[in-house]
Amino acid sequence: MEIVIGLLIIAVGAFCQSSCYVPINKIKDWSWESYWIVQGVFAWILFPLLGALLAVPAGHSLTELFASSPSFNIWMTVFFGVLWGVGGLTFGLSMRYLGVALGQSIALGTCAGLGTIMGPVLLNIFFPELNALQSLTFAVIVGVVVTLLGIAIIGVAGSMKAASLSDEEKKAAVKDFNFPKGIAIALLAGFMSGCFNVGLEFGKDIHFAETPDIYKTLPATLLVTLGGFVTNAIYCFYQNSKNSTWGDYKKGKVWGNNLLFCALAGALWYSQFFGLSLGKGFLTSSEVLTTLAFCILMALNVVFSNVWGIILKEWKGCSQKTIAVLIIGIIVLIVSSFLPQLI
């Protein structure tokens, strides 16, 4: 029963993440770089900080925790957060050129597979005594492969969509639709985004002994998102200067509206990793699902992003065959979430 609860919590977090771009559509009179960094303050600093504080027992502090943890682990966690930040930037561009459904599918699918594999591999390079590679069991590999299969099927549906629609229909569904460019950016985004899980692997022991299992990864999550915030802040402020959009922050009339929707988007985005931490706390009886938790989260993110894609009519005008292929891909991803437990 605990495993079911854990998977449901992760699913709720995935649904929230897949919904985080809906509030962004309500932001008014700001350029992309301005609203992206403002929502990032909530998504990558404020909410992760609040989450990390839940992992601090009474009488202790986060400062104490970070000071007592190995500095190498701290900096490696932040470093992979910086790399993940590059993925976050290109992630937004992938949806610009492919839409919410297809953009998230390709990027998150790549992220799911590589993130799951890269974590134990890199951890084994730096700390061979931990035998991190032993977590990559046959069941885990099967889970990753099935996830990637589901992503590939959805990618085929996206290719069919690109081939069947006229330029006018593509633009109607996704304003800046560009399949070749979008695919390249989405693959890069997925590779770099996989560094998030690598950061969590390096920071998995950064917690107090008394911290409940459901909160143990939250301090590391804060360090990863902090690194990502640095990357995004540098790029967004550069774009503010390049595009002369510093004036966005002086538009007092829209601050109330934009701050509200940026905060909502940030909360929804962070929910995925808050849910991942809570969910993993219920999966401790299954080493396979604990290892695959990140992959499961990304797979479910893809499922829900395609649901939003359908709701937002991004697949409007596609043939029944294309929709059928899309649905098959979604079903394969859902199966990948629990299949490893049956092996």
Coordinates of C-alpha atoms in Angstrom, one line a residue:
M1 CA 0.0 0.0 0.0
E2 CA 2.9 2.4 0.8
I3 CA 4.2 1.9 -2.7
V4 CA 0.9 2.9 -4.2
I5 CA 0.8 6.0 -2.0
G6 CA 4.3 6.9 -3.0
L7 CA 3.5 6.6 -6.7
L8 CA 0.3 8.6 -6.3
I9 CA 2.2 11.4 -4.6
I10 CA 4.8 11.5 -7.4
A11 CA 1.9 11.5 -9.9
V12 CA 0.3 14.5 -8.2
G13 CA 3.7 16.4 -8.3
A14 CA 4.0 15.5 -12.0
F15 CA 0.5 16.9 -12.7
C16 CA 1.4 20.1 -10.9
Q17 CA 4.6 20.5 -12.9
S18 CA 2.9 19.9 -16.2
S19 CA 0.4 22.6 -15.3
C20 CA 3.0 25.2 -14.3
Y21 CA 3.0 26.8 -17.8
V22 CA -0.7 27.5 -17.7
P23 CA -0.3 30.5 -15.2
I24 CA 2.5 31.9 -17.3
N25 CA 0.0 32.5 -20.1
K26 CA -1.7 34.9 -17.8
I27 CA 1.4 37.1 -17.4
K28 CA 1.0 40.5 -19.0
D29 CA 3.3 43.0 -20.7
W30 CA 6.6 41.3 -19.7
S31 CA 9.2 39.8 -22.0
W32 CA 10.2 36.1 -21.6
E33 CA 13.4 36.9 -19.8
S34 CA 11.6 39.0 -17.2
Y35 CA 8.9 36.7 -16.2
W36 CA 11.2 33.6 -16.4
I37 CA 13.6 34.9 -13.7
V38 CA 10.8 36.2 -11.5
Q39 CA 9.0 32.9 -11.5
G40 CA 12.4 31.4 -10.9
V41 CA 12.8 33.2 -7.6
F42 CA 9.7 31.3 -6.4
A43 CA 10.5 28.0 -8.1
W44 CA 14.2 27.8 -7.4
I45 CA 14.8 29.7 -4.2
L46 CA 11.7 30.5 -2.1
F47 CA 9.7 27.3 -2.3
P48 CA 12.8 25.0 -2.2
L49 CA 14.0 26.9 0.9
L50 CA 10.7 26.4 2.6
G51 CA 10.8 22.7 1.6
A52 CA 14.4 22.3 2.9
L53 CA 13.4 23.8 6.3
L54 CA 11.0 20.9 6.7
A55 CA 14.0 18.6 6.8
V56 CA 15.5 20.5 9.7
P57 CA 14.7 19.0 13.2
A58 CA 14.0 21.4 16.1
G59 CA 17.1 22.8 17.5
H60 CA 19.1 22.7 14.3
S61 CA 19.5 24.9 11.2
L62 CA 20.2 24.6 7.5
T63 CA 23.4 26.5 8.0
E64 CA 24.5 23.9 10.5
L65 CA 23.6 21.1 8.1
F66 CA 25.6 22.6 5.2
A67 CA 28.6 23.4 7.4
S68 CA 28.8 19.8 8.7
S69 CA 28.3 18.1 5.3
P70 CA 31.4 17.3 3.1
S71 CA 32.2 20.4 1.0
F72 CA 32.8 18.3 -2.1
N73 CA 29.3 16.9 -2.0
I74 CA 27.9 20.4 -1.5
W75 CA 29.7 21.9 -4.4
M76 CA 29.1 19.0 -6.7
T77 CA 25.4 19.2 -6.0
V78 CA 25.4 22.9 -6.8
F79 CA 27.6 22.4 -9.8
F80 CA 25.2 19.9 -11.4
G81 CA 22.4 22.4 -10.5
V82 CA 24.3 24.9 -12.7
L83 CA 24.4 22.4 -15.5
W84 CA 20.7 21.6 -15.0
G85 CA 20.0 25.4 -15.3
V86 CA 21.2 25.2 -18.9
G87 CA 18.6 22.5 -19.4
G88 CA 15.9 24.7 -17.8
L89 CA 16.7 27.5 -20.3
T90 CA 16.6 25.3 -23.4
F91 CA 13.6 23.5 -22.0
G92 CA 11.5 26.6 -22.3
L93 CA 12.7 27.1 -25.9
S94 CA 11.8 23.5 -26.8
M95 CA 8.2 24.2 -25.9
R96 CA 8.3 27.5 -27.9
Y97 CA 9.2 25.5 -31.0
L98 CA 7.3 22.3 -30.4
G99 CA 4.5 23.2 -28.0
V100 CA 3.8 22.1 -24.5
A101 CA 3.0 18.5 -25.3
L102 CA 5.8 17.5 -27.8
G103 CA 8.4 19.8 -26.3
Q104 CA 8.0 18.4 -22.8
S105 CA 7.8 14.9 -24.1
I106 CA 11.1 14.9 -25.9
A107 CA 13.0 16.9 -23.3
L108 CA 11.6 15.1 -20.3
G109 CA 12.0 11.7 -21.9
T110 CA 15.7 12.3 -22.5
C111 CA 16.0 13.7 -19.0
A112 CA 14.3 10.7 -17.5
G113 CA 16.6 8.2 -19.1
L114 CA 19.9 10.0 -18.9
G115 CA 19.2 11.4 -15.4
T116 CA 18.5 7.9 -14.0
I117 CA 21.7 6.4 -15.6
M118 CA 24.1 9.3 -15.1
G119 CA 23.6 9.6 -11.4
P120 CA 24.9 6.2 -10.3
V121 CA 27.6 6.2 -13.0
L122 CA 29.1 9.5 -12.0
L123 CA 28.7 8.8 -8.3
N124 CA 30.7 5.6 -8.9
I125 CA 33.5 7.5 -10.6
F126 CA 34.0 9.7 -7.6
F127 CA 33.0 7.3 -4.8
P128 CA 33.7 3.7 -6.1
E129 CA 33.5 2.4 -2.6
L130 CA 29.7 3.2 -2.6
N131 CA 29.1 0.6 -5.3
A132 CA 26.5 3.0 -6.8
L133 CA 26.3 1.0 -10.0
Q134 CA 24.6 -1.9 -8.2
S135 CA 21.5 0.2 -8.2
L136 CA 21.3 -0.1 -12.0
T137 CA 19.6 -3.5 -11.8
F138 CA 18.0 -5.3 -14.8
A139 CA 14.6 -4.1 -13.6
V140 CA 15.8 -0.5 -13.5
I141 CA 17.3 -0.7 -17.0
V142 CA 14.0 -2.2 -18.3
G143 CA 12.1 0.7 -16.7
V144 CA 14.4 3.2 -18.4
V145 CA 14.1 1.5 -21.8
V146 CA 10.3 1.3 -21.6
T147 CA 10.2 4.9 -20.7
L148 CA 12.4 5.9 -23.7
L149 CA 10.2 3.7 -25.9
G150 CA 7.2 5.6 -24.8
I151 CA 8.9 8.9 -25.5
A152 CA 10.0 7.6 -28.9
I153 CA 6.5 6.7 -29.8
I154 CA 5.3 10.2 -28.8
G155 CA 8.1 11.6 -30.9
V156 CA 6.8 9.6 -33.9
A157 CA 3.4 11.1 -33.3
G158 CA 5.0 14.6 -33.3
S159 CA 6.8 13.8 -36.5
M160 CA 3.5 12.7 -38.1
K161 CA 1.9 15.9 -36.9
A162 CA 4.6 18.0 -38.4
A163 CA 4.3 16.2 -41.7
S164 CA 0.5 16.3 -41.9
L165 CA -0.3 19.9 -41.1
S166 CA 0.1 22.9 -43.3
D167 CA 2.3 25.8 -42.1
E168 CA -0.8 27.7 -41.2
E169 CA -2.2 24.9 -39.1
K170 CA 1.2 24.4 -37.3
K171 CA 1.3 28.1 -36.5
A172 CA -2.3 28.0 -35.2
A173 CA -1.4 25.3 -32.7
V174 CA 2.1 26.5 -31.8
K175 CA 3.0 30.0 -32.9
D176 CA 6.7 29.4 -33.5
F177 CA 6.5 25.8 -34.5
N178 CA 9.8 24.5 -35.9
F179 CA 10.2 20.7 -35.7
P180 CA 13.9 20.2 -36.6
K181 CA 15.1 23.1 -34.5
G182 CA 12.7 22.2 -31.7
I183 CA 13.9 18.5 -31.6
A184 CA 17.6 19.6 -31.4
I185 CA 16.9 22.0 -28.6
A186 CA 14.7 19.5 -26.7
L187 CA 17.4 16.8 -26.8
L188 CA 19.9 19.2 -25.4
A189 CA 17.5 20.3 -22.8
G190 CA 16.8 16.7 -21.8
F191 CA 20.5 15.9 -21.5
M192 CA 21.3 18.9 -19.4
S193 CA 18.1 18.6 -17.3
G194 CA 19.2 15.1 -16.4
C195 CA 21.9 16.7 -14.3
F196 CA 19.2 17.5 -11.7
N197 CA 19.1 13.9 -10.7
V198 CA 22.9 13.7 -10.7
G199 CA 22.9 16.6 -8.3
L200 CA 20.4 14.8 -6.0
E201 CA 22.7 11.7 -6.1
F202 CA 25.7 13.7 -4.9
G203 CA 23.6 15.4 -2.2
K204 CA 21.5 12.4 -1.0
D205 CA 23.4 12.2 2.3
I206 CA 23.0 15.9 3.0
H207 CA 20.4 15.6 5.8
F208 CA 20.2 15.2 9.5
A209 CA 20.0 11.7 10.9
E210 CA 16.7 12.5 12.5
T211 CA 15.2 13.8 9.3
P212 CA 12.1 11.7 8.2
D213 CA 12.6 9.8 5.0
I214 CA 10.0 11.9 3.2
Y215 CA 12.0 15.0 3.6
K216 CA 15.6 13.7 3.2
T217 CA 16.2 14.9 -0.4
L218 CA 14.8 18.4 0.1
P219 CA 18.1 20.1 1.3
A220 CA 19.9 18.7 -1.8
T221 CA 17.0 19.9 -4.0
L222 CA 17.5 23.4 -2.7
L223 CA 21.2 23.2 -3.6
V224 CA 20.5 22.0 -7.1
T225 CA 17.8 24.7 -7.8
L226 CA 20.1 27.3 -6.3
G227 CA 22.7 26.4 -8.9
G228 CA 20.1 26.5 -11.6
F229 CA 18.9 29.9 -10.5
V230 CA 22.4 31.3 -11.0
T231 CA 22.6 30.0 -14.6
N232 CA 19.1 31.4 -15.4
A233 CA 19.7 34.7 -13.7
I234 CA 22.9 35.3 -15.7
Y235 CA 21.1 34.5 -19.0
C236 CA 17.9 36.4 -18.2
F237 CA 19.7 39.6 -17.1
Y238 CA 21.9 39.4 -20.2
Q239 CA 18.7 39.2 -22.3
N240 CA 17.3 42.2 -20.3
S241 CA 20.3 44.2 -21.4
K242 CA 20.4 42.9 -24.9
N243 CA 16.7 43.5 -25.6
S244 CA 16.5 46.6 -23.5
T245 CA 13.7 45.1 -21.3
W246 CA 14.8 46.3 -17.9
G247 CA 11.8 48.5 -18.1
D248 CA 9.6 45.5 -17.6
Y249 CA 10.3 45.6 -13.9
K250 CA 9.2 49.3 -13.7
K251 CA 5.7 48.5 -15.0
G252 CA 3.9 48.9 -11.7
K253 CA 0.4 48.3 -13.0
V254 CA 1.1 44.7 -13.9
W255 CA 3.3 43.7 -10.9
G256 CA 0.3 42.5 -8.8
N257 CA -1.0 40.3 -11.6
N258 CA 2.4 39.0 -12.8
L259 CA 3.7 38.3 -9.3
L260 CA 0.7 36.3 -8.5
F261 CA 0.9 34.1 -11.6
C262 CA 4.7 33.8 -11.3
A263 CA 4.3 32.6 -7.7
L264 CA 1.7 30.1 -8.8
A265 CA 3.8 28.8 -11.7
G266 CA 6.8 28.5 -9.3
A267 CA 4.8 26.6 -6.7
L268 CA 3.4 24.2 -9.3
W269 CA 6.9 23.7 -10.8
Y270 CA 8.5 23.0 -7.4
S271 CA 5.6 20.6 -6.5
Q272 CA 7.2 17.9 -8.7
F273 CA 10.4 17.7 -6.6
F274 CA 8.6 18.2 -3.3
G275 CA 6.3 15.3 -4.4
L276 CA 9.4 13.3 -5.5
S277 CA 10.9 13.6 -2.0
L278 CA 7.7 12.7 -0.2
G279 CA 7.0 9.9 -2.7
K280 CA 10.4 8.3 -2.3
G281 CA 9.8 8.2 1.4
F282 CA 7.1 5.7 0.8
L283 CA 9.1 3.7 -1.7
T284 CA 11.9 2.7 0.6
S285 CA 10.8 -0.9 0.6
S286 CA 11.5 -1.1 -3.1
E287 CA 15.1 -0.3 -4.1
V288 CA 14.1 -0.5 -7.8
L289 CA 11.4 2.1 -7.5
T290 CA 13.5 4.3 -5.3
T291 CA 16.2 4.3 -8.0
L292 CA 13.6 4.8 -10.7
A293 CA 11.6 7.5 -8.9
F294 CA 13.1 10.3 -10.9
C295 CA 12.5 8.5 -14.2
I296 CA 8.9 7.8 -13.1
L297 CA 8.4 11.5 -12.3
M298 CA 9.6 12.5 -15.7
A299 CA 7.5 9.9 -17.5
L300 CA 4.4 11.1 -15.7
N301 CA 5.3 14.7 -16.5
V302 CA 5.2 13.7 -20.1
V303 CA 1.8 12.0 -19.7
F304 CA 0.2 15.0 -18.1
S305 CA 1.9 17.5 -20.5
N306 CA 0.3 15.7 -23.4
V307 CA -3.0 15.9 -21.6
W308 CA -2.5 19.6 -21.4
G309 CA -1.4 19.6 -25.0
I310 CA -4.8 18.0 -26.0
I311 CA -6.7 20.5 -23.8
L312 CA -4.8 23.4 -25.4
K313 CA -5.6 22.0 -28.8
E314 CA -2.0 21.6 -29.8
W315 CA -3.0 18.3 -31.6
K316 CA -6.0 19.9 -33.3
G317 CA -6.2 19.0 -37.0
C318 CA -4.1 15.8 -36.7
S319 CA -5.3 12.6 -38.2
Q320 CA -6.9 9.8 -36.1
K321 CA -3.8 7.7 -36.8
T322 CA -1.5 10.4 -35.3
I323 CA -3.7 10.7 -32.2
A324 CA -3.7 6.8 -31.9
V325 CA 0.1 6.8 -31.9
L326 CA 0.1 9.5 -29.3
I327 CA -2.2 7.6 -27.0
I328 CA -0.1 4.4 -27.4
G329 CA 2.9 6.4 -26.3
I330 CA 1.1 7.7 -23.3
I331 CA 0.0 4.2 -22.3
V332 CA 3.5 2.9 -22.6
L333 CA 4.7 5.7 -20.3
I334 CA 2.1 4.9 -17.7
V335 CA 3.0 1.2 -17.8
S336 CA 6.7 2.1 -17.4
S337 CA 5.8 3.6 -14.0
F338 CA 4.9 0.2 -12.4
L339 CA 6.4 -2.4 -14.7
P340 CA 9.8 -2.7 -13.0
Q341 CA 8.1 -3.6 -9.7
L342 CA 6.6 -6.7 -11.5
I343 CA 9.9 -8.0 -12.8

